[in-house]
Short mmCIF file of C-alpha atoms in Angstrom, two decimals:
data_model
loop_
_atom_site.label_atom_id
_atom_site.label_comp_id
_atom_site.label_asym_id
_atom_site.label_seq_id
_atom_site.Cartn_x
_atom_site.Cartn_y
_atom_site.Cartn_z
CA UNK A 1 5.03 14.57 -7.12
CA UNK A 2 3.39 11.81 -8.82
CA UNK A 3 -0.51 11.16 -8.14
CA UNK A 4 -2.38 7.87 -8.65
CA UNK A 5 -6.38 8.44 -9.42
CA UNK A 6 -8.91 5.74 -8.87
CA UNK A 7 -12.15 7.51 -10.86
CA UNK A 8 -14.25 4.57 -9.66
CA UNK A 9 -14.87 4.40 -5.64
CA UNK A 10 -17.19 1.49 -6.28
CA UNK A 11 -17.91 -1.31 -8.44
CA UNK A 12 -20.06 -4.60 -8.92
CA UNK A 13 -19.70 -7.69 -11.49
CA UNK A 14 -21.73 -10.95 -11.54
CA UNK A 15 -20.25 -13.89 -10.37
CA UNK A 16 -18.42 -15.50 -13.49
CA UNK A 17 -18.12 -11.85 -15.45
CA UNK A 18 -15.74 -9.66 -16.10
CA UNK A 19 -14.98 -6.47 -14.44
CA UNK A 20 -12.29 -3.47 -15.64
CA UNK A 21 -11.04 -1.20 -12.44
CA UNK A 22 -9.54 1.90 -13.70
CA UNK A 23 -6.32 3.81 -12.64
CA UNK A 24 -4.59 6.70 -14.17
CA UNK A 25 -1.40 8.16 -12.68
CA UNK A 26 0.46 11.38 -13.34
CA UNK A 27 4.49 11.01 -13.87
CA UNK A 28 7.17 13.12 -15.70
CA UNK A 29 9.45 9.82 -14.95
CA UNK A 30 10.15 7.58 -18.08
CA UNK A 31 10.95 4.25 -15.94
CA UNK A 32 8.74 3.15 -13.20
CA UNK A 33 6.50 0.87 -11.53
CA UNK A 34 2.97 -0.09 -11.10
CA UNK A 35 0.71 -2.64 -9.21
CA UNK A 36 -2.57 -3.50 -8.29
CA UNK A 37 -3.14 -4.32 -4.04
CA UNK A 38 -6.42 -6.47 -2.65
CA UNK A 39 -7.54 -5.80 0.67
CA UNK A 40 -9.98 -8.52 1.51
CA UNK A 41 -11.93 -7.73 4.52
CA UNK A 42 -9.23 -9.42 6.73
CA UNK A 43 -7.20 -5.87 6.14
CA UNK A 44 -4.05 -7.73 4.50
CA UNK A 45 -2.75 -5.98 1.81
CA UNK A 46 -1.93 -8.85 -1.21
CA UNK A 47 0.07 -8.06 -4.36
CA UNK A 48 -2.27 -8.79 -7.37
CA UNK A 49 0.09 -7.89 -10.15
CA UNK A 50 3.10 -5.84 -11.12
CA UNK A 51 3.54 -3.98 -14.31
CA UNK A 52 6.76 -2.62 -15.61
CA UNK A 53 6.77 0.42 -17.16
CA UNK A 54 10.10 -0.17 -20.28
CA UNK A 55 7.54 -3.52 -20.50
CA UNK A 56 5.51 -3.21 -23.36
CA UNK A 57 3.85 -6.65 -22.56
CA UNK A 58 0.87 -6.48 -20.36
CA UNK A 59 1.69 -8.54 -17.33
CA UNK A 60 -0.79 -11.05 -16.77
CA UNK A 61 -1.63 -13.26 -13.51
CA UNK A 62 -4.32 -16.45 -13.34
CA UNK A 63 -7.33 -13.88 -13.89
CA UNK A 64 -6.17 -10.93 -13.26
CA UNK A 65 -4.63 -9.10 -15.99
CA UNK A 66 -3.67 -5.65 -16.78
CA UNK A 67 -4.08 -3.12 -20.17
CA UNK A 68 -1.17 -0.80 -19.97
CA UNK A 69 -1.40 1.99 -21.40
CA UNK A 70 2.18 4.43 -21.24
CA UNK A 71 1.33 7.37 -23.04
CA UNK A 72 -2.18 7.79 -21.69
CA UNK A 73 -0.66 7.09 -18.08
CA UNK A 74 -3.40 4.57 -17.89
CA UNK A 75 -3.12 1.04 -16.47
CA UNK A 76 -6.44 -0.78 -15.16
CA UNK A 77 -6.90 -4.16 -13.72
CA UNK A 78 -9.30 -6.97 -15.64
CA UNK A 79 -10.49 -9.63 -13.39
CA UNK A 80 -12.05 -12.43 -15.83
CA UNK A 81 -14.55 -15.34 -14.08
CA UNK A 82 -14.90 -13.13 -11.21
CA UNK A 83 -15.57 -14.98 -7.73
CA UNK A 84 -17.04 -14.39 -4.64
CA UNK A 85 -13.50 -14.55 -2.60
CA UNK A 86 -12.22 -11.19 -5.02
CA UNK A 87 -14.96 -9.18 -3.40
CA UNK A 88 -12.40 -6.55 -1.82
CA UNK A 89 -10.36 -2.77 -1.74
CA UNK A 90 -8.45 -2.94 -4.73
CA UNK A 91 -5.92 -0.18 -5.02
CA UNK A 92 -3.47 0.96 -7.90
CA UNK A 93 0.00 2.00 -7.09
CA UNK A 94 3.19 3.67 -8.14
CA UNK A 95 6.46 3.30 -7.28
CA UNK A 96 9.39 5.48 -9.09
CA UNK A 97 12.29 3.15 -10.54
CA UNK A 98 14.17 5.34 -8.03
CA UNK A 99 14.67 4.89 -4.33
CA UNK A 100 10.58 6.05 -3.50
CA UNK A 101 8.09 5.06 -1.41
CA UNK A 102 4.86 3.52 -2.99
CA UNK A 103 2.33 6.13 -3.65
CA UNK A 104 -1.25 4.69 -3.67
CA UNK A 105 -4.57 5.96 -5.31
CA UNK A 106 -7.93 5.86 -3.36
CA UNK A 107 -8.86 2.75 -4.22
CA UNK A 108 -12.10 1.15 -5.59
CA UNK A 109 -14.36 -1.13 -3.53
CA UNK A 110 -15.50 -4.36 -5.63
CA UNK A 111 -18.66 -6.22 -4.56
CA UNK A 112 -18.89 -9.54 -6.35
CA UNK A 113 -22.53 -10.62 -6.71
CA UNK A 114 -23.78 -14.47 -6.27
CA UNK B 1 8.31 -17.14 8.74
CA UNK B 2 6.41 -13.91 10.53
CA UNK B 3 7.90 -11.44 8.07
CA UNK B 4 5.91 -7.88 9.25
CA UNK B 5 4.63 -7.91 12.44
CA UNK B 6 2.81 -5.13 14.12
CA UNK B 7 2.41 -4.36 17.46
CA UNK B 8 -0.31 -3.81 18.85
CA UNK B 9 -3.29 -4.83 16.24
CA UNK B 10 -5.98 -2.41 17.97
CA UNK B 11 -5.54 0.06 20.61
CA UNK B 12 -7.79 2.76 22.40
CA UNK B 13 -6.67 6.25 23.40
CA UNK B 14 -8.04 9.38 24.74
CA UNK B 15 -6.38 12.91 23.21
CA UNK B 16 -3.79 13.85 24.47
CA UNK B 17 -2.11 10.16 25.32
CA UNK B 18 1.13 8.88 24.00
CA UNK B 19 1.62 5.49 22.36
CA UNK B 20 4.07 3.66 20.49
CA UNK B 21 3.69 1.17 17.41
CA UNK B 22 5.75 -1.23 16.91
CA UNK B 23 6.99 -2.94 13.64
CA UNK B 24 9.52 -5.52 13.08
CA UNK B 25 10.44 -7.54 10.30
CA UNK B 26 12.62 -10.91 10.04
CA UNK B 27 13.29 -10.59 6.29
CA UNK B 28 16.52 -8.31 6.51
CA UNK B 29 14.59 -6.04 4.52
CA UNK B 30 16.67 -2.24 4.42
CA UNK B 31 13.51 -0.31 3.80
CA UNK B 32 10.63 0.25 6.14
CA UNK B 33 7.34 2.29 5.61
CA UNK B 34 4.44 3.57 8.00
CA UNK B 35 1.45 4.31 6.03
CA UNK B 36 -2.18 5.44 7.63
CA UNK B 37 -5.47 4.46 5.93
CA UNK B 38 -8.62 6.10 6.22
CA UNK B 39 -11.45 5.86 4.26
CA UNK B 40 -11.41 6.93 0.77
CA UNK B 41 -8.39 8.55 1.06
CA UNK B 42 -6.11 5.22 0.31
CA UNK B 43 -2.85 4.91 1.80
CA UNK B 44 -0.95 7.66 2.93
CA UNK B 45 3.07 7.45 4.08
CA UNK B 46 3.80 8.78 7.15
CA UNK B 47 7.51 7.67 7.22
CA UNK B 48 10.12 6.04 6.45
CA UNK B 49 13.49 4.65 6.60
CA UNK B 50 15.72 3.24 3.74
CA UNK B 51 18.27 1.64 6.89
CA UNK B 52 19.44 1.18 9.94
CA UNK B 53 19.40 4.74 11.77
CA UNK B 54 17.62 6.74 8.88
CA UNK B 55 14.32 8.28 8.86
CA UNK B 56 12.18 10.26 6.04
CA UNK B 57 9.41 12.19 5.90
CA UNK B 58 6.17 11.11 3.60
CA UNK B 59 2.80 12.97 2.83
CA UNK B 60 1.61 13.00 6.36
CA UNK B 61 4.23 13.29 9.03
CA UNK B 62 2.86 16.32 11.58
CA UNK B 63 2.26 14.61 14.96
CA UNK B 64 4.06 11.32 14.36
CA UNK B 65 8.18 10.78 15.23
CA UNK B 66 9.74 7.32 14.17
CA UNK B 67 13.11 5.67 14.85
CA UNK B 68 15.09 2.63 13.22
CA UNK B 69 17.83 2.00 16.28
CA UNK B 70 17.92 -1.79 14.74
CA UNK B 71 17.17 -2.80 11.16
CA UNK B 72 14.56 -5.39 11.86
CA UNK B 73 12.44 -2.75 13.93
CA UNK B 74 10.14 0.62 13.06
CA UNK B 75 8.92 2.70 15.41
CA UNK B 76 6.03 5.15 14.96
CA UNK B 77 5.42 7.54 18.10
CA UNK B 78 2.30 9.85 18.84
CA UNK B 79 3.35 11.90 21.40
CA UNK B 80 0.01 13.68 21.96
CA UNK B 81 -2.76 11.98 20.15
CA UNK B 82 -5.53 13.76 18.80
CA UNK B 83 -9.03 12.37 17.15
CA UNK B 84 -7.33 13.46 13.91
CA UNK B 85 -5.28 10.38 14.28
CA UNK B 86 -7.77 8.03 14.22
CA UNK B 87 -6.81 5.16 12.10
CA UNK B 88 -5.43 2.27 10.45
CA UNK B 89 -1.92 2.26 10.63
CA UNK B 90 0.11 -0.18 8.27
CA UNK B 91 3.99 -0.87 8.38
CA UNK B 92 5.51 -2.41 5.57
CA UNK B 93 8.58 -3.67 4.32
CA UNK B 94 10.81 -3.70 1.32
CA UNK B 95 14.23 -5.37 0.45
CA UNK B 96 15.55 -2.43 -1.56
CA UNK B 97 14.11 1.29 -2.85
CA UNK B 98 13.34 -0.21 -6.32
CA UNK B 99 10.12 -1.29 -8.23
CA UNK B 100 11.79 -4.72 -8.45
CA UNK B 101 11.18 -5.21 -4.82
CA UNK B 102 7.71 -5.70 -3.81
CA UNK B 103 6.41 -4.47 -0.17
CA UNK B 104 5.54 -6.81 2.32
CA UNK B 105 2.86 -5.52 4.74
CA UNK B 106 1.69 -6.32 8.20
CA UNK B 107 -2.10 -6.57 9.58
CA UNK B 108 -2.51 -2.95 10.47
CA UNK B 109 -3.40 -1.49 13.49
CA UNK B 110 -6.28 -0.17 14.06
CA UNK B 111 -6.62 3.00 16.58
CA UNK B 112 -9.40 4.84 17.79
CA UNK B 113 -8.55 8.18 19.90
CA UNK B 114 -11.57 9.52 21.50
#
């Protein structure tokens, strides 16, 4: 079964820095999936970004970008000019190119500080 | 456009009391998930169905049932609820099995069994 590990429960950045949130995931699958969730205080679960794994580009969003790395089943999340409204749960996902259900890692709680 | 609503958003129970959640979705979406948070353990999948009249186990099924009688609706059951099952309990929905089609997730529920 495939695993997602967040190493980092929690993490701060400065207003206006930059901040890396790490994810590694364990797969014997060659196509898949991967994203990065924000769960704002408010509870809603928001799609930050979506990587594809047969991508070799890193997929990029406004701020949010992502450093994929395939063979070291790594793929964190850089937020660049952090702000006070990305202070949240940020969790890394996988999702099998098959018919699977999302699996999630433990997710990492990012304080943003003013 | 709702897309996922849940039903009810917070709910109190003492053990041993039954209770239903409800999920529906307006998006014609085939695939529907229940997941349970708790704190640093991420999201966990409890269920769920890839259609009309299917169900599925996921990681953490024992005292939970479920039931898709119409496509828009999910249905997650405790039939004898224990403090174990103290929660936040998040349906989700997803046009098709595949990477390519993101989940769309409701506002939780949050439930407290005492």
């Amino acid at each position: 079964a495939q695993t997602v590990t967040q190493s980092q429960p929690e993490m701060s950045v400065q207003e206006a820095e930059t901040v890396t949130l790490s994810c590694t995931y364990d797969t014997s699958e060659s196509d898949y999936y991967l994203f990065w969730y924000k769960q704002p205080p408010s509870r809603q679960m928001i799609l930050v970004i979506r990587q594809e794994a047969y991508k070799q580009q890193n997929a990029t969003e406004n701020r949010f970008s992502v450093n994929f790395q395939k063979a070291a089943k790594s793929f964190s999340l850089k937020i660049s000019d952090s702000q006070l409204g990305d202070a949240a749960m940020y969790f890394c996902a996988y999702r099998s190119a098959l018919n699977a259900p999302l699996v999630f890692g433990k997710g990492t709680r990012l304080s943003v500080i003013a | 456009n709702a897309g996922v609503t849940q039903t009810p958003k917070f709910r109190v129970l003492k053990t041993g009391q039954s209770m239903t959640l409800l999920c529906a979705q307006d998006m014609n979406h085939e695939y529907m998930y229940w997941y349970r948070q708790d704190p640093g353990m991420g999201l966990r999948l409890i269920h769920y169905s890839v259609g009309e009249g299917t169900t599925a186990k996921g990681e953490v099924p024992d005292g939970y049932n479920v039931s898709r009688l119409k496509k828009q609706n999910f249905l997650l059951g405790l039939e004898s609820a224990a403090p174990s099952q103290t929660s936040v309990y998040f349906c989700a929905s997803s046009y098709s099995g595949t990477g390519r089609s993101p989940l769309h997730f409701g506002n939780g529920t949050r439930l407290t069994v005492t």
